[in-house]
Coordinates of C-alpha atoms in Angstrom, one line a residue:
T1 CA 31.5 121.8 175.5
P2 CA 31.2 125.0 173.5
F3 CA 32.0 123.7 170.0
A4 CA 29.3 121.0 170.0
N5 CA 26.4 123.6 169.7
F6 CA 27.6 124.7 166.3
F7 CA 27.0 121.2 164.9
I8 CA 23.3 120.9 165.8
N9 CA 21.2 120.2 162.8
S10 CA 19.3 123.4 162.0
K11 CA 16.4 121.5 160.6
A12 CA 16.0 118.8 163.3
Y13 CA 12.4 118.6 164.6
A14 CA 10.6 116.1 166.9
D15 CA 6.8 116.0 167.2
E16 CA 7.1 115.6 171.0
Y17 CA 9.6 118.3 171.6
G18 CA 9.6 120.7 168.6
H19 CA 12.7 122.2 167.1
D20 CA 16.1 121.3 168.3
L21 CA 18.4 123.8 170.1
F22 CA 20.1 125.2 167.0
P23 CA 20.7 128.9 167.8
E24 CA 18.9 130.2 164.7
H25 CA 18.2 133.8 165.9
F26 CA 21.5 135.0 167.4
L27 CA 24.9 134.0 168.8
R28 CA 26.8 135.9 171.4
A29 CA 30.4 135.5 172.4
L30 CA 30.8 136.7 176.0
P31 CA 33.8 139.0 176.4
L32 CA 36.7 137.8 178.5
P33 CA 36.2 139.2 182.0
A34 CA 38.9 141.3 183.8
G35 CA 41.3 139.0 185.6
Y36 CA 40.4 135.9 183.7
V37 CA 43.2 133.8 182.3
G38 CA 42.0 132.0 179.1
T39 CA 43.5 129.4 176.8
A40 CA 45.0 132.0 174.5
D41 CA 46.5 133.9 177.4
I42 CA 48.5 130.9 178.4
Y43 CA 49.3 129.2 175.1
G44 CA 49.1 132.1 172.7
L45 CA 47.4 132.0 169.3
P46 CA 48.6 130.3 166.1
P47 CA 50.0 132.5 163.3
G48 CA 47.2 134.3 161.4
I49 CA 44.6 134.3 164.2
L50 CA 44.2 137.7 165.9
R51 CA 42.3 138.8 169.0
N52 CA 41.0 142.3 168.8
G53 CA 43.2 142.7 165.8
K54 CA 46.4 141.8 167.7
E55 CA 48.6 138.8 168.0
V56 CA 48.6 137.0 171.4
V57 CA 51.8 135.4 172.5
A58 CA 52.1 132.6 175.1
S59 CA 52.4 133.7 178.7
G60 CA 55.5 131.6 179.3
I61 CA 54.3 129.5 182.2
C62 CA 54.4 126.1 180.3
R63 CA 57.4 123.8 180.9
I64 CA 57.8 120.9 178.6
V65 CA 58.5 117.5 180.1
T66 CA 59.4 114.2 178.5
D67 CA 57.8 112.1 181.3
R68 CA 55.5 109.3 180.2
S69 CA 52.7 107.5 182.1
D70 CA 54.9 104.3 182.1
D71 CA 57.4 106.2 184.4
F72 CA 54.9 105.9 187.3
G73 CA 54.4 103.0 189.6
R74 CA 57.1 101.3 191.7
V75 CA 59.5 104.2 192.1
H76 CA 62.1 105.3 194.6
A77 CA 64.3 108.4 195.0
Q78 CA 66.5 107.4 192.1
N79 CA 63.9 107.1 189.4
I80 CA 61.3 109.8 190.2
P81 CA 60.2 111.2 186.8
A82 CA 62.4 114.3 186.1
G83 CA 59.5 116.5 185.1
L84 CA 57.4 115.6 188.1
Y85 CA 60.4 116.3 190.4
Q86 CA 60.8 119.8 188.9
A87 CA 57.0 120.4 189.2
V88 CA 57.0 119.5 192.9
L89 CA 60.0 121.9 193.5
A90 CA 58.1 124.7 191.7
F91 CA 55.0 124.0 193.9
Y92 CA 57.0 124.2 197.1
I93 CA 58.4 127.5 195.8
G94 CA 55.0 128.9 194.9
T95 CA 53.5 127.8 198.2
A96 CA 56.3 129.4 200.1
V97 CA 55.9 132.7 198.3
T98 CA 52.2 132.6 198.7
V99 CA 52.6 132.1 202.5
L100 CA 55.1 134.9 202.7
Q101 CA 52.9 137.3 200.7
R102 CA 49.4 136.3 201.9
G103 CA 49.9 134.6 205.2
Q104 CA 49.7 131.1 206.6
G105 CA 46.0 130.7 206.1
E106 CA 46.1 130.9 202.3
P107 CA 45.6 127.6 200.5
S108 CA 47.7 126.4 197.6
T109 CA 47.2 123.4 195.3
M110 CA 48.9 121.4 192.6
L111 CA 47.2 118.8 190.3
V112 CA 48.7 115.7 188.9
H113 CA 46.7 114.3 186.0
V114 CA 48.4 111.4 184.2
S115 CA 45.6 108.9 183.5
H116 CA 41.8 108.5 183.9
L117 CA 42.1 105.0 185.3
N118 CA 41.7 104.7 189.1
D119 CA 44.4 101.9 189.3
D120 CA 46.9 104.2 187.5
Q121 CA 46.1 107.0 189.9
E122 CA 47.1 104.8 192.8
D123 CA 50.5 104.4 191.1
N124 CA 50.7 108.1 190.5
D125 CA 49.9 108.7 194.2
S126 CA 52.7 106.5 195.3
T127 CA 55.2 108.2 192.9
V128 CA 54.3 111.7 194.2
Q129 CA 54.5 110.4 197.8
A130 CA 58.0 109.0 197.1
C131 CA 59.0 112.4 195.7
L132 CA 57.9 114.2 198.9
L133 CA 59.5 111.6 201.2
D134 CA 62.8 112.1 199.3
L135 CA 62.7 115.8 199.8
Q136 CA 61.7 115.5 203.5
S137 CA 64.6 113.1 204.1
R138 CA 67.1 115.2 202.3
V139 CA 66.2 118.4 204.2
M140 CA 67.0 116.7 207.5
S141 CA 70.6 115.8 206.4
V142 CA 73.2 118.6 206.6
T143 CA 75.0 117.6 203.4
S144 CA 71.9 116.7 201.4
S145 CA 70.1 119.8 202.7
E146 CA 72.7 122.1 201.3
L147 CA 72.5 120.4 197.9
L148 CA 68.7 120.7 198.0
R149 CA 68.9 124.3 198.9
T150 CA 71.1 124.9 195.8
E151 CA 68.5 123.2 193.6
F152 CA 65.7 125.3 194.9
K153 CA 67.8 128.5 194.6
K154 CA 68.7 127.8 191.0
L155 CA 65.0 127.2 190.1
Y156 CA 63.8 130.2 192.1
L157 CA 66.3 132.6 190.5
D158 CA 66.2 131.3 187.0
D159 CA 62.5 130.5 186.7
F160 CA 60.8 133.0 189.0
V161 CA 62.9 136.0 189.8
L162 CA 64.6 136.4 186.4
N163 CA 61.5 135.5 184.5
S164 CA 60.1 139.0 185.1
G165 CA 57.8 138.9 182.1
L166 CA 55.5 136.6 184.2
R167 CA 55.1 139.1 187.0
S168 CA 51.5 140.3 187.2
A169 CA 51.0 144.0 187.7
S170 CA 49.2 143.5 191.0
A171 CA 51.8 141.0 192.5
K172 CA 54.0 142.2 195.2
D173 CA 57.8 142.0 194.7
L174 CA 59.1 138.5 195.2
P175 CA 60.8 137.9 198.5
G176 CA 64.5 137.1 198.8
F177 CA 65.6 133.5 198.5
D178 CA 66.7 133.2 202.1
E179 CA 63.1 133.9 203.2
V180 CA 61.7 131.5 200.6
W181 CA 64.1 128.7 201.7
S182 CA 63.2 129.1 205.4
E183 CA 59.6 128.7 204.5
I184 CA 60.3 125.7 202.2
E185 CA 62.2 124.1 205.1
R186 CA 59.2 124.6 207.4
L187 CA 56.9 123.1 204.8
L188 CA 59.1 120.0 204.5
N189 CA 60.0 119.5 208.1
D190 CA 56.4 119.9 209.3
S191 CA 54.9 117.8 206.4
I192 CA 52.5 120.7 205.7
I193 CA 51.9 119.7 202.0
Q194 CA 49.6 116.7 201.7
V195 CA 49.0 114.4 198.8
R196 CA 45.4 113.3 198.1
V197 CA 43.9 111.1 195.4
V198 CA 40.6 112.5 194.1
N199 CA 38.5 109.9 192.2
G200 CA 35.4 107.8 192.5
R201 CA 37.0 105.5 195.0
R202 CA 38.0 108.2 197.4
D203 CA 35.7 111.1 198.5
S204 CA 38.6 113.4 199.3
A205 CA 38.2 116.5 197.3
P206 CA 39.1 119.5 199.4
D207 CA 36.3 121.7 200.6
F208 CA 37.5 125.3 200.4
E209 CA 34.2 127.0 201.1
S210 CA 32.5 125.6 204.2
P211 CA 33.1 127.9 207.2
D212 CA 34.1 125.0 209.5
S213 CA 36.0 123.0 206.8
P214 CA 39.6 122.0 207.8
D215 CA 40.5 122.4 204.0
R216 CA 40.1 126.2 203.9
E217 CA 43.9 126.4 204.4
F218 CA 44.6 123.2 202.4
K219 CA 48.1 123.0 200.9
G220 CA 48.5 119.9 198.8
I221 CA 48.9 117.9 195.7
L222 CA 45.8 116.4 194.2
V223 CA 46.2 113.3 192.1
G224 CA 43.3 112.2 189.9
G225 CA 41.6 112.0 186.5
N226 CA 38.1 112.7 185.3
L227 CA 36.7 113.6 188.8
L228 CA 39.7 116.0 189.4
S229 CA 39.3 117.7 186.0
R230 CA 35.6 118.3 185.8
G231 CA 33.3 120.3 188.2
L232 CA 36.0 120.9 190.8
T233 CA 37.5 124.3 191.5
L234 CA 41.0 124.2 192.7
K235 CA 41.8 127.3 194.8
N236 CA 45.1 128.9 194.2
L237 CA 46.2 126.3 191.7
L238 CA 49.9 127.0 191.3
V239 CA 51.3 124.0 189.5
S240 CA 49.6 121.6 187.0
Y241 CA 51.4 118.4 186.0
F242 CA 49.4 117.2 183.0
L243 CA 50.4 114.3 180.8
R244 CA 47.0 113.1 179.5
R245 CA 45.8 113.7 176.0
S246 CA 42.4 113.5 174.3
A247 CA 41.4 113.5 170.6
Q248 CA 38.6 116.0 171.4
A249 CA 39.2 119.7 171.9
D250 CA 36.2 120.2 174.3
T251 CA 37.5 117.4 176.5
M252 CA 40.9 119.1 176.6
L253 CA 39.3 122.3 177.6
Q254 CA 37.3 120.6 180.4
M255 CA 40.5 119.1 181.8
A256 CA 42.4 122.4 181.9
R257 CA 41.6 123.4 185.5
W258 CA 44.3 126.1 185.4
L259 CA 42.0 128.3 183.3
G260 CA 40.1 130.9 185.4
Y261 CA 40.5 133.9 187.6
R262 CA 44.2 133.5 188.3
R263 CA 45.9 136.6 187.0
D264 CA 46.9 137.9 190.4
Y265 CA 49.2 134.9 190.8
L266 CA 50.1 134.1 187.2
H267 CA 53.7 134.8 188.1
L268 CA 53.7 131.8 190.4
M269 CA 51.8 129.4 188.0
R270 CA 53.5 126.7 186.1
I271 CA 52.1 124.0 183.7
Y272 CA 54.3 121.0 183.2
T273 CA 53.1 119.1 180.2
T274 CA 54.2 117.4 177.0
I275 CA 55.0 119.2 173.7
E276 CA 52.0 117.4 172.2
S277 CA 49.5 118.8 174.8
Q278 CA 51.0 122.2 174.5
R279 CA 50.5 122.2 170.7
D280 CA 47.0 120.8 171.1
M281 CA 46.0 123.6 173.5
E282 CA 47.5 126.3 171.2
E283 CA 45.4 124.8 168.4
I284 CA 42.3 124.8 170.6
A285 CA 42.9 128.5 171.5
G286 CA 43.1 129.3 167.8
A287 CA 39.8 127.5 167.1
E288 CA 38.1 129.3 169.9
Q289 CA 39.3 132.7 168.9
D290 CA 38.5 132.0 165.2
V291 CA 34.9 131.2 166.2
R292 CA 34.7 134.5 168.3
N293 CA 36.0 136.4 165.3
Q294 CA 33.4 134.8 163.0
I295 CA 30.6 135.7 165.4
E296 CA 31.8 139.3 165.4
Q297 CA 31.8 139.3 161.6
M298 CA 28.3 137.8 161.5
E299 CA 27.0 140.6 163.8
A300 CA 28.7 143.2 161.7
E301 CA 27.0 141.9 158.6
G302 CA 23.6 141.8 160.4
K303 CA 23.1 138.1 159.6
T304 CA 21.6 135.2 161.7
P305 CA 23.4 131.9 162.4
R306 CA 21.1 130.3 159.8
E307 CA 22.4 132.7 157.2
F308 CA 26.0 132.8 158.4
V309 CA 27.4 129.4 159.0
V310 CA 30.0 129.4 161.8
R311 CA 32.8 127.0 161.1
V312 CA 35.1 125.3 163.6
R313 CA 38.7 124.6 162.7
I314 CA 39.5 120.9 162.7
R315 CA 42.8 119.0 162.8
Q316 CA 42.6 115.4 161.8
D317 CA 43.7 114.1 165.2
L318 CA 42.0 116.8 167.3
L319 CA 38.3 117.0 166.6
P320 CA 36.2 119.8 168.1
T321 CA 33.9 117.4 169.9
R322 CA 32.8 113.8 169.9
R323 CA 32.0 112.3 166.5
A324 CA 28.4 111.6 167.3
A325 CA 27.8 115.3 167.9
M326 CA 29.4 116.2 164.6
Q327 CA 27.0 114.2 162.5

């Protein structure tokens, strides 16, 4: 929670512990490492806020959905939320391309974060399962399979091949659609992609690191809330379907598992979210960069944090951190 530290009372003192943790001597803003994809890289920066003296535009990987949490629950093929359906198609495409470019042993993941409540996540799970079952049944029918192929082809050409601005410099050329479709058919026919709920009720988080773990090649959709969004690294996270909002900027940052060392496959990443969440994240990116710029100014002026008060941008309905920390 990076913003909370700026609100520590600089004069707070306790006999038992001494001075509080106010950073009175110095502040350092760690530079963005090579290959790291941060908030500003994805969402851009608001007008008037610069990074290294330059504007930062959004990467173009966000897709706005109008789905709502109420859309989940008892669903069937006819009422699967439209945004979720598109997100799942994009995940199959991304997984197929990853397999073709990196081999069968490469994992790929998608997250579905709609609610922090365990009961809601069970509904979310059943909705995602219904979506996959629908795709698997359609691919087995000659007529439905051809229609499904057309859907995948349109999404692949329009949103992956033609969207060349998303192509990372180190990415190989995208394969032709016929190759991609053959791999998608295999993924569907063999039920390669799994769906798992990750929460306090189920100890099912994939283990990508243990040498003998069966999850090292895991390809699947993870449904969850707080447990999914904090302290869990999702390897090769290609698609994020994110409807949840918070009134705290640091909480939103914690839930954004798509931040990280993902530049090598940024061209395959997609974030399906609401317009409100997209605007929140752009605002948060601006607040973070504004703090970084102030720290640079403080260092240039040779001042300490006690002499140069770092300020954090606040929007009335999006506080930097919890209210108790801001007192």
